[in-house]
PDB file of C-alpha atoms in Angstrom:
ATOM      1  CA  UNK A 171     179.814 -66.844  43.848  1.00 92.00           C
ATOM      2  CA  UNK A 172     178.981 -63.169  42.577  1.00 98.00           C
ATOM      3  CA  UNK A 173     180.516 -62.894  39.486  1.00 96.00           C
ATOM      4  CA  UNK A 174     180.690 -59.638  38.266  1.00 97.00           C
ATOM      5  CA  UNK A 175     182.998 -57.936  40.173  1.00 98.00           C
ATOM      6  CA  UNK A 176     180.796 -54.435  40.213  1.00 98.00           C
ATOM      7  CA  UNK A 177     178.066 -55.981  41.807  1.00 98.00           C
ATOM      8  CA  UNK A 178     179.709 -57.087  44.655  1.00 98.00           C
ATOM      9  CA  UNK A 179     178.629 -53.805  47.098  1.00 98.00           C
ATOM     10  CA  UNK A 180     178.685 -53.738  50.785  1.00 98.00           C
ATOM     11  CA  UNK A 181     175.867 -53.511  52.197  1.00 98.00           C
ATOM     12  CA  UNK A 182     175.393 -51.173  55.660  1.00 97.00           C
ATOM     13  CA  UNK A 183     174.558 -53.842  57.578  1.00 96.00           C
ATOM     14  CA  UNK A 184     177.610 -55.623  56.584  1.00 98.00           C
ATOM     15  CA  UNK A 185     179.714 -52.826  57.063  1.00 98.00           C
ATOM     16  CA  UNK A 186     178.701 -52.871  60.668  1.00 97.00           C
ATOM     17  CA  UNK A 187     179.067 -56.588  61.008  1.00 98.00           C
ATOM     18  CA  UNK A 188     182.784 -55.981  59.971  1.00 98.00           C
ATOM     19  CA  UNK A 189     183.219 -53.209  62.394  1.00 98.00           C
ATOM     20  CA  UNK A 190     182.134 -55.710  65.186  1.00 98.00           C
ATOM     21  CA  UNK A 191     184.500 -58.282  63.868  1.00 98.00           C
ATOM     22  CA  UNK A 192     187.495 -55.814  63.990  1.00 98.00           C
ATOM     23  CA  UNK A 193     186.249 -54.727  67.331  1.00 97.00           C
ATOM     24  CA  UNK A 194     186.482 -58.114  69.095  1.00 97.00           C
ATOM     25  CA  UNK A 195     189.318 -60.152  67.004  1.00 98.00           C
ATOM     26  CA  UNK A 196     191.885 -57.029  67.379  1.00 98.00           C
ATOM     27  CA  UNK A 197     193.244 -56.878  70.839  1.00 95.00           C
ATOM     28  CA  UNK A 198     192.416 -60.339  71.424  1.00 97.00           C
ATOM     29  CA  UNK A 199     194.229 -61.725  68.212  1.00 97.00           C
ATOM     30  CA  UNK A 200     197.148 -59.528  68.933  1.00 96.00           C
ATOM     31  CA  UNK A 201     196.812 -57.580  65.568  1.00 98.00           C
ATOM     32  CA  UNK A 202     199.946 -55.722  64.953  1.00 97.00           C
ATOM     33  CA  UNK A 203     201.099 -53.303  62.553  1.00 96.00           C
ATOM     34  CA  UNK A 204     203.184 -55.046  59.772  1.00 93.00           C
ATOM     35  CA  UNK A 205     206.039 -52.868  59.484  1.00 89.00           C
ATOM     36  CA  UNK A 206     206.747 -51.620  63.056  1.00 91.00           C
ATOM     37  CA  UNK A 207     205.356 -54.465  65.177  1.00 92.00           C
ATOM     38  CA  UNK A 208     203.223 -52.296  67.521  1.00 95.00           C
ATOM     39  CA  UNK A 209     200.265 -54.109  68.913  1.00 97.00           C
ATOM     40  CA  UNK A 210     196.930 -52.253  67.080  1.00 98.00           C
ATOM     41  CA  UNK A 211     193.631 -51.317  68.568  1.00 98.00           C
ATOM     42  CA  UNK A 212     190.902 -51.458  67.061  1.00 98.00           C
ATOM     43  CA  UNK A 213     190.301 -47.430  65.932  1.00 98.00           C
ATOM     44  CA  UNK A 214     193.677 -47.848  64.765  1.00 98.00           C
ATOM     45  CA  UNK A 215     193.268 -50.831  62.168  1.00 98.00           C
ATOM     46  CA  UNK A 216     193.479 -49.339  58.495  1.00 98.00           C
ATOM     47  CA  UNK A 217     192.879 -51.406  55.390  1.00 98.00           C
ATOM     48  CA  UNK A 218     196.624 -53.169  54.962  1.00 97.00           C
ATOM     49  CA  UNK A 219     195.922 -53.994  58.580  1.00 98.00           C
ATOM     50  CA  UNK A 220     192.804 -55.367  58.282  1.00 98.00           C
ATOM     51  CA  UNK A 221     193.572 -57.443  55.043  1.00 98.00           C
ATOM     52  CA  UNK A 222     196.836 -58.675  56.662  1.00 97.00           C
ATOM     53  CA  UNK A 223     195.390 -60.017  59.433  1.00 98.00           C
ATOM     54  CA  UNK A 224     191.692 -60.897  58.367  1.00 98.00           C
ATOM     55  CA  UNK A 225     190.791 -60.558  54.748  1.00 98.00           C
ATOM     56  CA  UNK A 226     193.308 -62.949  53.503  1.00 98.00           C
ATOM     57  CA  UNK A 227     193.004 -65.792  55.059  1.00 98.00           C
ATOM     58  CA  UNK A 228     189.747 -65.460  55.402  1.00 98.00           C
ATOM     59  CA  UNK A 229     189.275 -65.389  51.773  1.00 98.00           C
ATOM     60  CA  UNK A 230     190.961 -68.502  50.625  1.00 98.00           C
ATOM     61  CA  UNK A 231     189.407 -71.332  52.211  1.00 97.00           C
ATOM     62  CA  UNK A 232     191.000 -74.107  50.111  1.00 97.00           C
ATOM     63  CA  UNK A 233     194.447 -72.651  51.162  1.00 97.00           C
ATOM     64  CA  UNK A 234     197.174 -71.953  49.293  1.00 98.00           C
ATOM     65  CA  UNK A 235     199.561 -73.696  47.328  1.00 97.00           C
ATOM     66  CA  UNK A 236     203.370 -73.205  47.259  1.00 97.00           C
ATOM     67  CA  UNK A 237     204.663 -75.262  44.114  1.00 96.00           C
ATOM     68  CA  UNK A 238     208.986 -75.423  43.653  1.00 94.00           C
ATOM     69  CA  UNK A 239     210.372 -75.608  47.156  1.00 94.00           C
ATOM     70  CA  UNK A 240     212.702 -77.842  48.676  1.00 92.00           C
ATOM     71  CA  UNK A 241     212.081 -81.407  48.655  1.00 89.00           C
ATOM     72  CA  UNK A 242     211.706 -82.557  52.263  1.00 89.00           C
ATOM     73  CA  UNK A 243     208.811 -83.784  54.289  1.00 88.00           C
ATOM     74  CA  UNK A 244     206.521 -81.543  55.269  1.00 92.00           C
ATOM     75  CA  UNK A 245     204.618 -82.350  58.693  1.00 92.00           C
ATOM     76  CA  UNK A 246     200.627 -80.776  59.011  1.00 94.00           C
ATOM     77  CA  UNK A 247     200.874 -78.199  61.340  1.00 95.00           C
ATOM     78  CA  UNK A 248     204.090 -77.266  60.450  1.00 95.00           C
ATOM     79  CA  UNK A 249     204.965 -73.336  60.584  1.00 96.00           C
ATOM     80  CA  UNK A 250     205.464 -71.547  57.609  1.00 96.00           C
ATOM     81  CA  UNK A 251     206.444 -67.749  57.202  1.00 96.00           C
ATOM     82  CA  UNK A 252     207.700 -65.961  53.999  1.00 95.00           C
ATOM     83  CA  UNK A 253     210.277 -62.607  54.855  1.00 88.00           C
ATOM     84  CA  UNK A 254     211.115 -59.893  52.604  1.00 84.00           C
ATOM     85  CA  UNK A 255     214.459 -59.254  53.165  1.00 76.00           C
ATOM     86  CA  UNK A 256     214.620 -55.990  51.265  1.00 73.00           C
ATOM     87  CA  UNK A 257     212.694 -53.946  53.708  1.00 70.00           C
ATOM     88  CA  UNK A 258     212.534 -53.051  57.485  1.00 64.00           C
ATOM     89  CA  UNK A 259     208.973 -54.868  58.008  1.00 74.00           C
ATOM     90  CA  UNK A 260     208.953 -56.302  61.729  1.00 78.00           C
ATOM     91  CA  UNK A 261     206.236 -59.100  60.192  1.00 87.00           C
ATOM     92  CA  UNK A 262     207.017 -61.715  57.756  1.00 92.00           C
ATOM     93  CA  UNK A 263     204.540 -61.031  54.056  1.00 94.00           C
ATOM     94  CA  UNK A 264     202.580 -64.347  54.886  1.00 96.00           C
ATOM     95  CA  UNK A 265     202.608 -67.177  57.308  1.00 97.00           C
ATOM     96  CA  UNK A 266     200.505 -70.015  57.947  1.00 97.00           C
ATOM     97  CA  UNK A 267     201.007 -73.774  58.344  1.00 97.00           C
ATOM     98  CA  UNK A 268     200.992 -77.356  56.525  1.00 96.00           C
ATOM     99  CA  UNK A 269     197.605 -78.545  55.455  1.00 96.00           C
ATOM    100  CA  UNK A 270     199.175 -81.601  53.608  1.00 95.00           C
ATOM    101  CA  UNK A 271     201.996 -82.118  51.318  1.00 93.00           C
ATOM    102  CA  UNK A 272     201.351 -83.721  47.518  1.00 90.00           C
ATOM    103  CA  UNK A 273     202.233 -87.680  46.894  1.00 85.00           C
ATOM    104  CA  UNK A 274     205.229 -86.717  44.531  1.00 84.00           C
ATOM    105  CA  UNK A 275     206.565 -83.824  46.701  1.00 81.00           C
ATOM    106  CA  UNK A 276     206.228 -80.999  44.442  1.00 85.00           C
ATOM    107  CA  UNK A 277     203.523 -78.777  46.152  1.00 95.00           C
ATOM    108  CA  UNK A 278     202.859 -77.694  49.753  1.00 96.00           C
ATOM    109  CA  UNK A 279     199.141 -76.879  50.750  1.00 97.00           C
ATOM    110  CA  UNK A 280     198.642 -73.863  53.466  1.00 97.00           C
ATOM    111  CA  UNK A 281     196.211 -73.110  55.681  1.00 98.00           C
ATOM    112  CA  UNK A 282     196.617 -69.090  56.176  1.00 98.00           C
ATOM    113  CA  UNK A 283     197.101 -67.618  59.212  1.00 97.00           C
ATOM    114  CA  UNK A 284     198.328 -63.722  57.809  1.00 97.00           C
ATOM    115  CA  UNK A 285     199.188 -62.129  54.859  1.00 96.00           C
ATOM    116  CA  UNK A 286     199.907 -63.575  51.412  1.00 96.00           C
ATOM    117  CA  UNK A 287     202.754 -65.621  50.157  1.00 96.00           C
ATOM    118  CA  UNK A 288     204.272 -63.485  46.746  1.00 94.00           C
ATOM    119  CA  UNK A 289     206.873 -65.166  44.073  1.00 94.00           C
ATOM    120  CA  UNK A 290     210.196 -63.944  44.309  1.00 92.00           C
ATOM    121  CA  UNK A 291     211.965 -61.028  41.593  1.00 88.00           C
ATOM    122  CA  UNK A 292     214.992 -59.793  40.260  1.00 83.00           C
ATOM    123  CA  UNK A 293     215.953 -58.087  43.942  1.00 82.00           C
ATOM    124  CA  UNK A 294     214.317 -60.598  46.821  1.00 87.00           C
ATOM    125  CA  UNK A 295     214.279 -63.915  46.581  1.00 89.00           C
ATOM    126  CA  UNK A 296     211.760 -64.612  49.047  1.00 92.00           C
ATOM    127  CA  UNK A 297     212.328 -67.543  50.589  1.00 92.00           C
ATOM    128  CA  UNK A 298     210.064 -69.648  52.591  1.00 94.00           C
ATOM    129  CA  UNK A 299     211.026 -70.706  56.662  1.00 94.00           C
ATOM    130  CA  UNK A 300     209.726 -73.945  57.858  1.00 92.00           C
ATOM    131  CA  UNK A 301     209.964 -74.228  61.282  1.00 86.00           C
ATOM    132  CA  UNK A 302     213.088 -72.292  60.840  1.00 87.00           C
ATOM    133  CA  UNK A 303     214.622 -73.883  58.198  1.00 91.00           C
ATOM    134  CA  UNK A 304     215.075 -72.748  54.673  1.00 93.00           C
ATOM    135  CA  UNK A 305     212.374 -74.345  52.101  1.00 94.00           C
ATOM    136  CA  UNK A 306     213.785 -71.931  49.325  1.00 94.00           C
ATOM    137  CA  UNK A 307     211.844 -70.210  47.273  1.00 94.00           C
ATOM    138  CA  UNK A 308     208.130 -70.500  45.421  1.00 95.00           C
ATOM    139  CA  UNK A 309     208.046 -70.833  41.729  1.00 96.00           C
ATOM    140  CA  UNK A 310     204.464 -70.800  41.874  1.00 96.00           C
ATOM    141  CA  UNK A 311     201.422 -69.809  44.221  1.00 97.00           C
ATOM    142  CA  UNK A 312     197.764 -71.378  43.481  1.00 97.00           C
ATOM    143  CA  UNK A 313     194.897 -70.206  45.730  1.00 97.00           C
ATOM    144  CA  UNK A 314     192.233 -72.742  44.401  1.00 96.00           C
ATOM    145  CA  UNK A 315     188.741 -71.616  45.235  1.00 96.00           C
ATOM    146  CA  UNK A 316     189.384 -67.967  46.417  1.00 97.00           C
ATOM    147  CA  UNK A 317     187.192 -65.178  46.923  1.00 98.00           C
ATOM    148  CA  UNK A 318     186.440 -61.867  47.676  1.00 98.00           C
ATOM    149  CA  UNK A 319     185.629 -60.985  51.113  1.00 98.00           C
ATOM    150  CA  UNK A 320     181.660 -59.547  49.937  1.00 98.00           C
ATOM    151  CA  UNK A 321     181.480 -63.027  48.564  1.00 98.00           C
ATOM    152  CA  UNK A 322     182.444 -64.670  52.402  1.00 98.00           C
ATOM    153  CA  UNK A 323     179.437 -62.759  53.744  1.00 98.00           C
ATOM    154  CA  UNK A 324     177.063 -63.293  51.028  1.00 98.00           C
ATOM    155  CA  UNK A 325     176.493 -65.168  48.257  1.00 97.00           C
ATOM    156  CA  UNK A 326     174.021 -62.379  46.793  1.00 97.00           C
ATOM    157  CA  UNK A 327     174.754 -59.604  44.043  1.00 98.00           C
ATOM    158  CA  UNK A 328     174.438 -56.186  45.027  1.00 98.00           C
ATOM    159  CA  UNK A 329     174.797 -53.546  42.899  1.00 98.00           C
ATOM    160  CA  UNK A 330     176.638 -50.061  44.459  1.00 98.00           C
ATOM    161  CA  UNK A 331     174.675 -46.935  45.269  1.00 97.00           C
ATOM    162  CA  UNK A 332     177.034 -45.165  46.138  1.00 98.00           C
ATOM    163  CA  UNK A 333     180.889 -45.581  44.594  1.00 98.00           C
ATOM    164  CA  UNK A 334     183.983 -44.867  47.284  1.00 98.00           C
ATOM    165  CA  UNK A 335     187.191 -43.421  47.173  1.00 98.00           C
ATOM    166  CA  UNK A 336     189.253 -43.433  49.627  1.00 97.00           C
ATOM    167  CA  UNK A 337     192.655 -44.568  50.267  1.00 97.00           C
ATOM    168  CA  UNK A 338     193.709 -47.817  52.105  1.00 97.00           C
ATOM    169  CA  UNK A 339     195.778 -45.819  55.546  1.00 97.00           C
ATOM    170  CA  UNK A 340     192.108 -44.568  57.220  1.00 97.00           C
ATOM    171  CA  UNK A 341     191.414 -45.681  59.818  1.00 98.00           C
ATOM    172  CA  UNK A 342     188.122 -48.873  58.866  1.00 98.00           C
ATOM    173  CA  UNK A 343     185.929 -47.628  61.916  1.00 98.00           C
ATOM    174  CA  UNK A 344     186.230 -44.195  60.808  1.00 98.00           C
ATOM    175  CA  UNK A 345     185.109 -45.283  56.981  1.00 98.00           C
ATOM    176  CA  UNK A 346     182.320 -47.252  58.563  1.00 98.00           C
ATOM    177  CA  UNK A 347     180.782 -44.429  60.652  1.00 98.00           C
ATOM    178  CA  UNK A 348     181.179 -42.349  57.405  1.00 97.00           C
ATOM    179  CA  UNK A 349     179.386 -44.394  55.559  1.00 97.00           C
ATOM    180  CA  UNK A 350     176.604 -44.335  58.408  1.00 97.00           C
ATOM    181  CA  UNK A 351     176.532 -40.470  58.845  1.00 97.00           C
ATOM    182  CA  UNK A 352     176.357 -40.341  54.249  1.00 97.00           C
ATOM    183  CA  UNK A 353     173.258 -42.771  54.429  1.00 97.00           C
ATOM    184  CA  UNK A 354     171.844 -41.020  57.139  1.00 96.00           C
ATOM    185  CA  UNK A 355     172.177 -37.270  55.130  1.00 96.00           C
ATOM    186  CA  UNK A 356     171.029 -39.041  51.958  1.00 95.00           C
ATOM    187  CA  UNK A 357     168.061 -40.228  53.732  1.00 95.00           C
ATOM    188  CA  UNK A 358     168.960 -43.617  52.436  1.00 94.00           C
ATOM    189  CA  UNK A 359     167.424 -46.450  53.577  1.00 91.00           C
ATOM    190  CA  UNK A 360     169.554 -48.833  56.197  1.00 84.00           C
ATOM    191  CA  UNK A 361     168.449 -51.915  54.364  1.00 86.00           C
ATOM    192  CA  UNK A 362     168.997 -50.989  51.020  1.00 90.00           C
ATOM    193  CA  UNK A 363     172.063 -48.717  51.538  1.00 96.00           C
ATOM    194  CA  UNK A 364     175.607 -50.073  49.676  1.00 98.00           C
ATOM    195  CA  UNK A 365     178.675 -49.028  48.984  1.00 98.00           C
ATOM    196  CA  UNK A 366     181.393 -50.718  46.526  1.00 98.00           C
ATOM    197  CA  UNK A 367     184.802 -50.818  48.163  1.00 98.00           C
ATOM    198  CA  UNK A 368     187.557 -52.275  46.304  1.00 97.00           C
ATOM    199  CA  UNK A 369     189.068 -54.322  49.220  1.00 98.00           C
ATOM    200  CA  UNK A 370     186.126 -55.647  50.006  1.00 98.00           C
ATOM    201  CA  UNK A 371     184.709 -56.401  45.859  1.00 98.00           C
ATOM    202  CA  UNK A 372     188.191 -57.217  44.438  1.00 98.00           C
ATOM    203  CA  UNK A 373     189.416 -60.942  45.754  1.00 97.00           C
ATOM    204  CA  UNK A 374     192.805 -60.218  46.810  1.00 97.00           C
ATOM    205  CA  UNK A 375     194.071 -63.129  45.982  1.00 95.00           C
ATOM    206  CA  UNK A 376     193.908 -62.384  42.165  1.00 93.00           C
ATOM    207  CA  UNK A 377     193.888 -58.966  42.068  1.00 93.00           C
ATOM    208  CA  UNK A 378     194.940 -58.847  38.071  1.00 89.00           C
ATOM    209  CA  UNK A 379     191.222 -60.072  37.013  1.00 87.00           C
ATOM    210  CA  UNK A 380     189.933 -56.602  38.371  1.00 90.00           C
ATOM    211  CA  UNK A 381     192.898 -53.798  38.076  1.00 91.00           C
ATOM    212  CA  UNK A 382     192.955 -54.578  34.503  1.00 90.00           C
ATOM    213  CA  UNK A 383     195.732 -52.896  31.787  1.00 92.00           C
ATOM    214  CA  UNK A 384     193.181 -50.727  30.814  1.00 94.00           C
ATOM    215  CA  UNK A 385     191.593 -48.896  33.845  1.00 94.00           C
ATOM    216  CA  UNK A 386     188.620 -48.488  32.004  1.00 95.00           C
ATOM    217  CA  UNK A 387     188.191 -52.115  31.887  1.00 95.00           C
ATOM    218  CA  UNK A 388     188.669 -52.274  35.909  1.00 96.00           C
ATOM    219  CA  UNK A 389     186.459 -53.712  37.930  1.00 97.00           C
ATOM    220  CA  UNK A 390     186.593 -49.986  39.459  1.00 97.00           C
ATOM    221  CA  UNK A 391     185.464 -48.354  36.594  1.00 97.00           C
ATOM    222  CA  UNK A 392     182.272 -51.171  36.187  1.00 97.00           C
ATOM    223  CA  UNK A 393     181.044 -49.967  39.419  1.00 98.00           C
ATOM    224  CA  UNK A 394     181.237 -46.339  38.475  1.00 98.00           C
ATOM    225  CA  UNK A 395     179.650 -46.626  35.529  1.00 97.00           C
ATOM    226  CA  UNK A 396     176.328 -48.319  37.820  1.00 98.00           C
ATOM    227  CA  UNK A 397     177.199 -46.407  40.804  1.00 98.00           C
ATOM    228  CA  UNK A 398     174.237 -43.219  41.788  1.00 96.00           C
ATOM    229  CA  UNK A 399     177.397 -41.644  42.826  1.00 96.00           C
ATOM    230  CA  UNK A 400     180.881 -41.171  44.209  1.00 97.00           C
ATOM    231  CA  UNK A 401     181.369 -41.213  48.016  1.00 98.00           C
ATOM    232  CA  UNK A 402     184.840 -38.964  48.373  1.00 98.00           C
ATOM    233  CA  UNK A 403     186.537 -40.613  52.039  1.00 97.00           C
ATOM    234  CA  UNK A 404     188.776 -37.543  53.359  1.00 96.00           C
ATOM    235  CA  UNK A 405     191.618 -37.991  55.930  1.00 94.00           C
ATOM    236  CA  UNK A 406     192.895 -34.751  57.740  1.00 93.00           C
ATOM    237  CA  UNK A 407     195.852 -34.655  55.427  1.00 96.00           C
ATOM    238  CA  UNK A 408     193.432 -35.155  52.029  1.00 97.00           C
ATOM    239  CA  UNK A 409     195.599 -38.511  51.019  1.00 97.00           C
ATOM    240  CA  UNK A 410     193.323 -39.074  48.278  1.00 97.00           C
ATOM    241  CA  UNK A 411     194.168 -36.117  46.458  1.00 97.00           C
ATOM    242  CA  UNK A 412     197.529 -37.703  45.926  1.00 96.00           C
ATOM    243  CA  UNK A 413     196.254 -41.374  44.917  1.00 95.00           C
ATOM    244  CA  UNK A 414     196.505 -42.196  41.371  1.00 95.00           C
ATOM    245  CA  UNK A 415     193.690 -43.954  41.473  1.00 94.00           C
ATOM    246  CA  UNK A 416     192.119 -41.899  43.384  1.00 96.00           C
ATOM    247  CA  UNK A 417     192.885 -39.326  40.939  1.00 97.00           C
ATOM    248  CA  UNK A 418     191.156 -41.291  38.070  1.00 96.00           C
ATOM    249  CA  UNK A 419     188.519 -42.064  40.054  1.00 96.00           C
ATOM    250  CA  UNK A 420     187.140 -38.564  40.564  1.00 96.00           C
ATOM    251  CA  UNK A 421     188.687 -37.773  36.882  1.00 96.00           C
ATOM    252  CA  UNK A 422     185.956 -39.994  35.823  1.00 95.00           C
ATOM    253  CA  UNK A 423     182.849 -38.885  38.105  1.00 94.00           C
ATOM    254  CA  UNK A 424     182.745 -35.570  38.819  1.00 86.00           C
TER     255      UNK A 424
END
């Protein structure tokens, strides 16, 4: 494990292993986008996409346990799927399927196959589907042993030369080659070259240990602070610029 948060940069290299990965998993995984079911290809897959479909289940390898639903047997390999009723998304928020179910009934463990299962509020309740059948509702969600997706590809702290901001809706291939053409102008070495992204430093699956009450206690702001400098990621349409976090980001570095 890497444990500080700000030390957990991607590396060039890495950033081009992931580019590969979306590259050959998209079309033939059938990657789709979450709220209007069209099939993706690969220049098209943004961040949501990518951590939808990829990030997390990759990133919690115990699985993930739903604690409160309804008592029944559950069968391994059984399909689970969790749909938020109070939008249009064509994709459920998470499915997956039955790892095993606990002696006394009281906990389902899933293997993740997209997304991530959330608790239910005050206006959704959530509910889980097995095989078609209504489980009810979570009233809680354990990921035991999850990480972040720098720590699935390396087990080695890096510290950020260069801090990003950027928003989540560009394109990943397009934020990879950026990062190429920067370490290229910088004359950076391709070995040494890194680059803290929050998707890819923050685990996802417990995102309130780094986006602290405090921003200045962020996990963002603790890669700033060791950062050479700020990498500014600009769409046509300068989405940043309108980011709140965004906003702070470059309030804070420039």
């Amino acid at each position: 494990r890497i444990t500080k948060t700000e030390e957990r940069a991607m590396s060039l290299k890495e950033l081009k292993s992931l580019r590969r990965q979306i590259s050959q998993r998209c079309e033939i995984e059938h990657w789709t986008d979450m709220q209007f079911g069209a099939a993706l290809r690969s220049c098209e897959v943004n961040l949501y996409h990518l951590c939808h479909h990829f990030v997390l289940p990759l990133t919690a390898p115990e699985g993930v346990i739903l604690k409160g639903l309804v008592n029944r047997v559950y069968s391994p390999g059984e399909a689970l799927v969790q749909m938020d009723d109070s939008c249009s998304s064509a994709l459920p928020l998470a499915e997956g399927v039955v790892r095993e179910r606990s002696d006394d009934g009281s906990a389902v463990r899933i293997t993740m196959l997209r997304g991530r299962f959330r608790l239910p509020d005050a206006h959704n309740s959530l509910k889980i589907l097995c095989d078609g059948q209504d489980c009810g509702s979570p009233v809680q969600i354990d990921t035991p042993g999850a990480v972040s997706y720098k720590e699935v590809v390396s087990s080695k702290a890096l510290k950020p030369q260069w801090f990003c901001c950027h928003w989540w809706g560009e394109p990943v291939l397009d934020f990879v080659a950026i990062c190429e053409s920067h370490a290229k102008l910088r004359h950076m070495e391709k070995e040494t070259a890194s680059f803290w992204i929050c998707a890819y430093a923050n685990c996802q699956h417990n995102l309130t240990a780094d986006i602290t009450v405090d921003p200045e206690s962020s996990s963002f702001r603790k890669a700033m602070k060791i950062s050479q400098g700020v990498l500014l990621v600009l769409d046509s349409d300068a989405t940043p610029f309108r980011r709140i976090w965004c906003d702070f980001e470059l309030y804070k570095t420039i």
